[in-house]
């Protein structure tokens, strides 16, 4: 596989991951597919076997791929650590250079007023103690947290804001049929009764219940309608309220709430994931997958099997020249366009 080619399947895989909800079930889907549709788990036991793997070979293959990406992940960690260390070193050096010189006449124990001093020197010496403390405190104040991402390119890198955005009090993502909101909550919010979620087809209100009353975390009117019957919410204790909204119409949203800054939907990934494909389309994809594996194994594909079934009915019919003979599919060359599904 060419470098970067795996990224072509990110949207489909992301749809599966969002559908199952966790990595363990996602891996079950992948390995279940290998079990049902391929010879990945089939063992080569005899010299005459033509399908499968030698004992231990499939497991070694999985470990090899795992270790490849594990090595890449460790390299990424090392790179981020070095970049962070270098950034902190530069910031510390800059802070040291900008550290203010102590005012004239100010000793270790506090300001000392030197009699007879005039002009600018006297003004420095007569600064109130609180002002000097404020200057020192400003130099030692903790650094501001990094600004949240604002560009769509940054949003796309985060699964929580994929095809959506990061807002001041929540993040949102979407696919063709659904939206997902994550509203952070304080660490002490660990039970559902500490949360109030009012969800309507056109509006939403999310709050936490505290001793002083309700504290609203998110409130407003939707830019489009949602299906309340297909929408649910849940609490991840101490982390966030997860709200899954089912769109009333299949279109891309540029914002969740009215009045918010819209995203540029021309910059999002508009490909439909497998999770949004209807039953009819799923049937087509399943047939194509079946045909692909049948072709790899040299077996008849679905269009050929369908014609074979029809031919078998007339093979032994009265007056057939083939009556009494064994049915031989190799006698027929059937093009895929000859059959309508």
PDB file of C-alpha atoms in Angstrom, residues 29-267:
ATOM      1  CA  UNK A  29     -16.170  -5.405  13.381  1.00  0.00           C
ATOM      2  CA  UNK A  30     -12.837  -5.532  11.540  1.00  0.00           C
ATOM      3  CA  UNK A  31     -11.830  -8.997  12.688  1.00  0.00           C
ATOM      4  CA  UNK A  32     -15.383 -10.268  12.303  1.00  0.00           C
ATOM      5  CA  UNK A  33     -15.260  -9.166   8.674  1.00  0.00           C
ATOM      6  CA  UNK A  34     -11.989 -11.067   8.205  1.00  0.00           C
ATOM      7  CA  UNK A  35     -13.594 -14.127   9.817  1.00  0.00           C
ATOM      8  CA  UNK A  36     -16.792 -14.070   7.753  1.00  0.00           C
ATOM      9  CA  UNK A  37     -15.582 -12.836   4.382  1.00  0.00           C
ATOM     10  CA  UNK A  38     -11.958 -13.959   3.988  1.00  0.00           C
ATOM     11  CA  UNK A  39      -9.648 -16.897   4.607  1.00  0.00           C
ATOM     12  CA  UNK A  40      -7.732 -14.950   7.266  1.00  0.00           C
ATOM     13  CA  UNK A  41      -8.520 -17.498  10.005  1.00  0.00           C
ATOM     14  CA  UNK A  42      -8.250 -20.536   7.789  1.00  0.00           C
ATOM     15  CA  UNK A  43      -5.139 -22.675   8.370  1.00  0.00           C
ATOM     16  CA  UNK A  44      -2.976 -24.278   5.714  1.00  0.00           C
ATOM     17  CA  UNK A  45      -2.588 -27.808   7.077  1.00  0.00           C
ATOM     18  CA  UNK A  46      -1.956 -29.875   3.943  1.00  0.00           C
ATOM     19  CA  UNK A  47       0.370 -29.242   0.981  1.00  0.00           C
ATOM     20  CA  UNK A  48      -2.689 -29.354  -1.236  1.00  0.00           C
ATOM     21  CA  UNK A  49      -4.470 -26.509   0.642  1.00  0.00           C
ATOM     22  CA  UNK A  50      -4.676 -23.391  -1.493  1.00  0.00           C
ATOM     23  CA  UNK A  51      -6.410 -20.981   0.892  1.00  0.00           C
ATOM     24  CA  UNK A  52      -5.477 -19.686   4.318  1.00  0.00           C
ATOM     25  CA  UNK A  53      -2.293 -19.041   6.274  1.00  0.00           C
ATOM     26  CA  UNK A  54       0.280 -21.271   7.954  1.00  0.00           C
ATOM     27  CA  UNK A  55      -0.269 -21.622  11.734  1.00  0.00           C
ATOM     28  CA  UNK A  56       0.763 -18.406  13.488  1.00  0.00           C
ATOM     29  CA  UNK A  57       1.223 -16.426  10.274  1.00  0.00           C
ATOM     30  CA  UNK A  58      -2.014 -14.420  10.551  1.00  0.00           C
ATOM     31  CA  UNK A  59      -1.256 -13.470  14.152  1.00  0.00           C
ATOM     32  CA  UNK A  60       2.288 -12.438  13.195  1.00  0.00           C
ATOM     33  CA  UNK A  61       0.862 -10.301  10.385  1.00  0.00           C
ATOM     34  CA  UNK A  62      -1.432  -8.442  12.799  1.00  0.00           C
ATOM     35  CA  UNK A  63       1.414  -7.855  15.265  1.00  0.00           C
ATOM     36  CA  UNK A  64       3.656  -6.598  12.484  1.00  0.00           C
ATOM     37  CA  UNK A  65       1.099  -3.994  11.381  1.00  0.00           C
ATOM     38  CA  UNK A  66       0.373  -3.039  15.024  1.00  0.00           C
ATOM     39  CA  UNK A  67       4.069  -2.524  15.780  1.00  0.00           C
ATOM     40  CA  UNK A  68       4.526  -0.436  12.640  1.00  0.00           C
ATOM     41  CA  UNK A  69       1.946   2.097  13.768  1.00  0.00           C
ATOM     42  CA  UNK A  70       3.028   1.826  17.409  1.00  0.00           C
ATOM     43  CA  UNK A  71       6.516   2.886  16.324  1.00  0.00           C
ATOM     44  CA  UNK A  72       5.022   5.817  14.397  1.00  0.00           C
ATOM     45  CA  UNK A  73       2.998   6.840  17.470  1.00  0.00           C
ATOM     46  CA  UNK A  74       6.105   6.798  19.697  1.00  0.00           C
ATOM     47  CA  UNK A  75       7.931   8.956  17.170  1.00  0.00           C
ATOM     48  CA  UNK A  76       5.023  11.414  17.234  1.00  0.00           C
ATOM     49  CA  UNK A  77       5.136  11.478  21.065  1.00  0.00           C
ATOM     50  CA  UNK A  78       8.871  12.183  21.047  1.00  0.00           C
ATOM     51  CA  UNK A  79       8.435  14.938  18.487  1.00  0.00           C
ATOM     52  CA  UNK A  80       5.653  16.605  20.506  1.00  0.00           C
ATOM     53  CA  UNK A  81       7.697  16.377  23.726  1.00  0.00           C
ATOM     54  CA  UNK A  82      10.713  18.001  22.089  1.00  0.00           C
ATOM     55  CA  UNK A  83       8.578  20.754  20.582  1.00  0.00           C
ATOM     56  CA  UNK A  84       6.953  21.431  23.973  1.00  0.00           C
ATOM     57  CA  UNK A  85      10.312  21.527  25.762  1.00  0.00           C
ATOM     58  CA  UNK A  86      11.690  23.928  23.174  1.00  0.00           C
ATOM     59  CA  UNK A  87       8.607  26.152  23.442  1.00  0.00           C
ATOM     60  CA  UNK A  88       8.839  26.273  27.250  1.00  0.00           C
ATOM     61  CA  UNK A  89      12.562  27.016  27.061  1.00  0.00           C
ATOM     62  CA  UNK A  90      11.962  29.967  24.723  1.00  0.00           C
ATOM     63  CA  UNK A  91       9.129  31.291  26.893  1.00  0.00           C
ATOM     64  CA  UNK A  92      11.250  31.049  30.059  1.00  0.00           C
ATOM     65  CA  UNK A  93      14.104  32.861  28.328  1.00  0.00           C
ATOM     66  CA  UNK A  94      11.740  35.601  27.147  1.00  0.00           C
ATOM     67  CA  UNK A  95      10.228  35.963  30.638  1.00  0.00           C
ATOM     68  CA  UNK A  96      13.693  36.290  32.169  1.00  0.00           C
ATOM     69  CA  UNK A  97      14.672  39.026  29.726  1.00  0.00           C
ATOM     70  CA  UNK A  98      11.469  40.975  30.440  1.00  0.00           C
ATOM     71  CA  UNK A  99      11.635  40.661  34.264  1.00  0.00           C
ATOM     72  CA  UNK A 100      11.484  44.251  35.687  1.00  0.00           C
ATOM     73  CA  UNK A 101      14.459  45.667  37.604  1.00  0.00           C
ATOM     74  CA  UNK A 102      13.729  46.391  41.316  1.00  0.00           C
ATOM     75  CA  UNK A 103      12.874  50.073  42.002  1.00  0.00           C
ATOM     76  CA  UNK A 104      15.523  52.302  43.576  1.00  0.00           C
ATOM     77  CA  UNK A 105      15.392  52.268  47.367  1.00  0.00           C
ATOM     78  CA  UNK A 106      13.333  49.070  47.534  1.00  0.00           C
ATOM     79  CA  UNK A 107      14.982  46.491  49.751  1.00  0.00           C
ATOM     80  CA  UNK A 108      14.180  42.840  50.300  1.00  0.00           C
ATOM     81  CA  UNK A 109      11.712  43.627  53.095  1.00  0.00           C
ATOM     82  CA  UNK A 110       9.743  46.260  51.198  1.00  0.00           C
ATOM     83  CA  UNK A 111       9.993  49.850  49.961  1.00  0.00           C
ATOM     84  CA  UNK A 112      12.499  52.080  51.756  1.00  0.00           C
ATOM     85  CA  UNK A 113      11.838  55.795  51.298  1.00  0.00           C
ATOM     86  CA  UNK A 114      15.134  57.590  50.857  1.00  0.00           C
ATOM     87  CA  UNK A 115      14.843  61.182  52.165  1.00  0.00           C
ATOM     88  CA  UNK A 116      15.807  63.980  49.836  1.00  0.00           C
ATOM     89  CA  UNK A 117      15.269  61.999  46.594  1.00  0.00           C
ATOM     90  CA  UNK A 118      13.498  64.067  43.906  1.00  0.00           C
ATOM     91  CA  UNK A 119      12.031  63.545  40.450  1.00  0.00           C
ATOM     92  CA  UNK A 120      11.533  60.173  38.762  1.00  0.00           C
ATOM     93  CA  UNK A 121      13.586  58.358  41.393  1.00  0.00           C
ATOM     94  CA  UNK A 122      11.317  59.606  44.145  1.00  0.00           C
ATOM     95  CA  UNK A 123       8.214  58.522  42.282  1.00  0.00           C
ATOM     96  CA  UNK A 124       9.618  55.025  41.944  1.00  0.00           C
ATOM     97  CA  UNK A 125      10.540  54.917  45.643  1.00  0.00           C
ATOM     98  CA  UNK A 126       7.091  56.058  46.748  1.00  0.00           C
ATOM     99  CA  UNK A 127       5.157  53.405  44.848  1.00  0.00           C
ATOM    100  CA  UNK A 128       2.603  51.717  47.148  1.00  0.00           C
ATOM    101  CA  UNK A 129       3.539  48.218  48.223  1.00  0.00           C
ATOM    102  CA  UNK A 130       0.422  46.778  46.592  1.00  0.00           C
ATOM    103  CA  UNK A 131       1.509  48.144  43.206  1.00  0.00           C
ATOM    104  CA  UNK A 132       4.930  46.570  43.466  1.00  0.00           C
ATOM    105  CA  UNK A 133       3.336  43.283  44.430  1.00  0.00           C
ATOM    106  CA  UNK A 134       0.989  43.541  41.465  1.00  0.00           C
ATOM    107  CA  UNK A 135       3.952  44.006  39.108  1.00  0.00           C
ATOM    108  CA  UNK A 136       5.739  40.999  40.534  1.00  0.00           C
ATOM    109  CA  UNK A 137       2.531  38.967  40.447  1.00  0.00           C
ATOM    110  CA  UNK A 138       1.995  39.877  36.818  1.00  0.00           C
ATOM    111  CA  UNK A 139       5.446  38.596  35.957  1.00  0.00           C
ATOM    112  CA  UNK A 140       4.795  35.338  37.799  1.00  0.00           C
ATOM    113  CA  UNK A 141       1.167  34.851  36.690  1.00  0.00           C
ATOM    114  CA  UNK A 142       0.428  31.515  35.011  1.00  0.00           C
ATOM    115  CA  UNK A 143       0.471  31.592  31.246  1.00  0.00           C
ATOM    116  CA  UNK A 144      -2.791  31.819  29.382  1.00  0.00           C
ATOM    117  CA  UNK A 145      -4.071  28.468  28.034  1.00  0.00           C
ATOM    118  CA  UNK A 146      -3.684  28.028  24.286  1.00  0.00           C
ATOM    119  CA  UNK A 147      -6.465  29.551  22.233  1.00  0.00           C
ATOM    120  CA  UNK A 148      -9.078  27.035  21.025  1.00  0.00           C
ATOM    121  CA  UNK A 149      -8.875  26.024  17.350  1.00  0.00           C
ATOM    122  CA  UNK A 150     -10.780  28.298  15.001  1.00  0.00           C
ATOM    123  CA  UNK A 151     -10.068  27.135  11.452  1.00  0.00           C
ATOM    124  CA  UNK A 152     -11.980  24.274   9.854  1.00  0.00           C
ATOM    125  CA  UNK A 153      -8.696  22.526   9.094  1.00  0.00           C
ATOM    126  CA  UNK A 154      -8.037  22.370  12.847  1.00  0.00           C
ATOM    127  CA  UNK A 155     -11.601  21.240  13.572  1.00  0.00           C
ATOM    128  CA  UNK A 156     -11.227  18.352  11.111  1.00  0.00           C
ATOM    129  CA  UNK A 157      -8.259  16.960  13.061  1.00  0.00           C
ATOM    130  CA  UNK A 158     -10.378  16.447  16.188  1.00  0.00           C
ATOM    131  CA  UNK A 159     -13.010  13.653  16.152  1.00  0.00           C
ATOM    132  CA  UNK A 160     -15.156  15.722  18.553  1.00  0.00           C
ATOM    133  CA  UNK A 161     -15.364  18.596  16.031  1.00  0.00           C
ATOM    134  CA  UNK A 162     -15.091  16.636  12.774  1.00  0.00           C
ATOM    135  CA  UNK A 163     -17.310  18.351  10.174  1.00  0.00           C
ATOM    136  CA  UNK A 164     -18.297  20.709  13.004  1.00  0.00           C
ATOM    137  CA  UNK A 165     -16.572  23.166  15.323  1.00  0.00           C
ATOM    138  CA  UNK A 166     -15.261  23.921  18.803  1.00  0.00           C
ATOM    139  CA  UNK A 167     -17.348  26.512  20.605  1.00  0.00           C
ATOM    140  CA  UNK A 168     -16.831  28.258  23.938  1.00  0.00           C
ATOM    141  CA  UNK A 169     -18.933  25.835  25.976  1.00  0.00           C
ATOM    142  CA  UNK A 170     -19.278  22.763  23.734  1.00  0.00           C
ATOM    143  CA  UNK A 171     -17.983  20.966  20.657  1.00  0.00           C
ATOM    144  CA  UNK A 172     -20.030  19.471  17.846  1.00  0.00           C
ATOM    145  CA  UNK A 173     -19.522  17.107  14.941  1.00  0.00           C
ATOM    146  CA  UNK A 174     -21.829  15.745  12.257  1.00  0.00           C
ATOM    147  CA  UNK A 175     -22.352  13.251   9.490  1.00  0.00           C
ATOM    148  CA  UNK A 176     -25.070  13.247   6.845  1.00  0.00           C
ATOM    149  CA  UNK A 177     -27.892  12.240   9.196  1.00  0.00           C
ATOM    150  CA  UNK A 178     -26.793  12.998  12.768  1.00  0.00           C
ATOM    151  CA  UNK A 179     -25.005  15.492  15.010  1.00  0.00           C
ATOM    152  CA  UNK A 180     -23.083  14.880  18.206  1.00  0.00           C
ATOM    153  CA  UNK A 181     -22.596  17.535  20.889  1.00  0.00           C
ATOM    154  CA  UNK A 182     -20.193  17.304  23.824  1.00  0.00           C
ATOM    155  CA  UNK A 183     -20.856  19.748  26.659  1.00  0.00           C
ATOM    156  CA  UNK A 184     -18.126  19.683  29.364  1.00  0.00           C
ATOM    157  CA  UNK A 185     -19.311  19.439  32.987  1.00  0.00           C
ATOM    158  CA  UNK A 186     -17.512  19.969  36.325  1.00  0.00           C
ATOM    159  CA  UNK A 187     -15.755  16.942  37.806  1.00  0.00           C
ATOM    160  CA  UNK A 188     -18.268  16.631  40.638  1.00  0.00           C
ATOM    161  CA  UNK A 189     -21.136  16.045  38.168  1.00  0.00           C
ATOM    162  CA  UNK A 190     -21.213  12.246  38.129  1.00  0.00           C
ATOM    163  CA  UNK A 191     -24.914  11.323  38.261  1.00  0.00           C
ATOM    164  CA  UNK A 192     -27.779  11.867  35.871  1.00  0.00           C
ATOM    165  CA  UNK A 193     -29.916  13.600  38.498  1.00  0.00           C
ATOM    166  CA  UNK A 194     -27.319  16.388  38.615  1.00  0.00           C
ATOM    167  CA  UNK A 195     -28.090  17.220  34.987  1.00  0.00           C
ATOM    168  CA  UNK A 196     -31.052  18.832  33.253  1.00  0.00           C
ATOM    169  CA  UNK A 197     -31.441  18.454  29.479  1.00  0.00           C
ATOM    170  CA  UNK A 198     -34.502  19.916  27.745  1.00  0.00           C
ATOM    171  CA  UNK A 199     -34.487  18.815  24.114  1.00  0.00           C
ATOM    172  CA  UNK A 200     -37.102  19.905  21.591  1.00  0.00           C
ATOM    173  CA  UNK A 201     -37.313  19.712  17.822  1.00  0.00           C
ATOM    174  CA  UNK A 202     -36.177  23.341  17.517  1.00  0.00           C
ATOM    175  CA  UNK A 203     -34.296  24.098  20.738  1.00  0.00           C
ATOM    176  CA  UNK A 204     -32.022  22.743  23.443  1.00  0.00           C
ATOM    177  CA  UNK A 205     -31.182  23.654  27.040  1.00  0.00           C
ATOM    178  CA  UNK A 206     -28.432  21.919  29.016  1.00  0.00           C
ATOM    179  CA  UNK A 207     -27.816  22.730  32.683  1.00  0.00           C
ATOM    180  CA  UNK A 208     -26.253  21.261  35.809  1.00  0.00           C
ATOM    181  CA  UNK A 209     -27.968  21.351  39.189  1.00  0.00           C
ATOM    182  CA  UNK A 210     -25.934  22.943  41.969  1.00  0.00           C
ATOM    183  CA  UNK A 211     -26.689  24.007  45.531  1.00  0.00           C
ATOM    184  CA  UNK A 212     -27.278  27.576  44.420  1.00  0.00           C
ATOM    185  CA  UNK A 213     -29.603  26.433  41.625  1.00  0.00           C
ATOM    186  CA  UNK A 214     -29.310  25.588  37.957  1.00  0.00           C
ATOM    187  CA  UNK A 215     -26.261  26.656  35.981  1.00  0.00           C
ATOM    188  CA  UNK A 216     -26.998  26.731  32.258  1.00  0.00           C
ATOM    189  CA  UNK A 217     -24.191  25.332  30.118  1.00  0.00           C
ATOM    190  CA  UNK A 218     -25.824  25.586  26.722  1.00  0.00           C
ATOM    191  CA  UNK A 219     -29.108  27.053  25.497  1.00  0.00           C
ATOM    192  CA  UNK A 220     -30.547  28.217  22.200  1.00  0.00           C
ATOM    193  CA  UNK A 221     -32.585  27.503  19.089  1.00  0.00           C
ATOM    194  CA  UNK A 222     -31.388  25.055  16.452  1.00  0.00           C
ATOM    195  CA  UNK A 223     -30.643  26.320  12.962  1.00  0.00           C
ATOM    196  CA  UNK A 224     -32.604  23.306  11.640  1.00  0.00           C
ATOM    197  CA  UNK A 225     -35.099  20.892  13.140  1.00  0.00           C
ATOM    198  CA  UNK A 226     -34.202  17.545  14.720  1.00  0.00           C
ATOM    199  CA  UNK A 227     -36.155  14.348  15.347  1.00  0.00           C
ATOM    200  CA  UNK A 228     -36.570  14.145  19.101  1.00  0.00           C
ATOM    201  CA  UNK A 229     -37.578  10.472  18.950  1.00  0.00           C
ATOM    202  CA  UNK A 230     -34.221   9.584  17.428  1.00  0.00           C
ATOM    203  CA  UNK A 231     -32.209  11.905  19.685  1.00  0.00           C
ATOM    204  CA  UNK A 232     -30.718  10.890  23.036  1.00  0.00           C
ATOM    205  CA  UNK A 233     -28.309  12.196  25.648  1.00  0.00           C
ATOM    206  CA  UNK A 234     -26.057  10.599  28.221  1.00  0.00           C
ATOM    207  CA  UNK A 235     -23.606  11.656  30.918  1.00  0.00           C
ATOM    208  CA  UNK A 236     -19.944  10.740  30.968  1.00  0.00           C
ATOM    209  CA  UNK A 237     -19.374  11.208  34.733  1.00  0.00           C
ATOM    210  CA  UNK A 238     -17.119  14.126  35.506  1.00  0.00           C
ATOM    211  CA  UNK A 239     -16.401  14.763  31.832  1.00  0.00           C
ATOM    212  CA  UNK A 240     -19.249  15.827  29.590  1.00  0.00           C
ATOM    213  CA  UNK A 241     -22.873  15.506  28.542  1.00  0.00           C
ATOM    214  CA  UNK A 242     -23.060  13.711  25.205  1.00  0.00           C
ATOM    215  CA  UNK A 243     -26.068  14.697  23.075  1.00  0.00           C
ATOM    216  CA  UNK A 244     -26.796  12.726  19.892  1.00  0.00           C
ATOM    217  CA  UNK A 245     -29.219  14.535  17.579  1.00  0.00           C
ATOM    218  CA  UNK A 246     -30.987  12.945  14.628  1.00  0.00           C
ATOM    219  CA  UNK A 247     -31.469  15.447  11.801  1.00  0.00           C
ATOM    220  CA  UNK A 248     -34.986  15.962  10.498  1.00  0.00           C
ATOM    221  CA  UNK A 249     -33.541  16.371   6.996  1.00  0.00           C
ATOM    222  CA  UNK A 250     -30.459  14.982   5.315  1.00  0.00           C
ATOM    223  CA  UNK A 251     -28.302  18.053   4.809  1.00  0.00           C
ATOM    224  CA  UNK A 252     -25.146  19.536   6.260  1.00  0.00           C
ATOM    225  CA  UNK A 253     -25.434  22.066   9.093  1.00  0.00           C
ATOM    226  CA  UNK A 254     -23.246  25.196   9.156  1.00  0.00           C
ATOM    227  CA  UNK A 255     -24.062  25.881  12.839  1.00  0.00           C
ATOM    228  CA  UNK A 256     -25.955  24.208  15.681  1.00  0.00           C
ATOM    229  CA  UNK A 257     -27.522  27.259  17.326  1.00  0.00           C
ATOM    230  CA  UNK A 258     -28.903  30.427  15.788  1.00  0.00           C
ATOM    231  CA  UNK A 259     -26.579  33.407  16.116  1.00  0.00           C
ATOM    232  CA  UNK A 260     -23.408  31.338  16.243  1.00  0.00           C
ATOM    233  CA  UNK A 261     -20.518  31.752  13.853  1.00  0.00           C
ATOM    234  CA  UNK A 262     -21.156  29.376  10.920  1.00  0.00           C
ATOM    235  CA  UNK A 263     -18.572  26.988   9.557  1.00  0.00           C
ATOM    236  CA  UNK A 264     -17.670  26.805   5.883  1.00  0.00           C
ATOM    237  CA  UNK A 265     -19.363  23.601   4.763  1.00  0.00           C
ATOM    238  CA  UNK A 266     -17.294  23.663   1.575  1.00  0.00           C
ATOM    239  CA  UNK A 267     -14.282  22.770   3.742  1.00  0.00           C
TER     240      UNK A 267
END
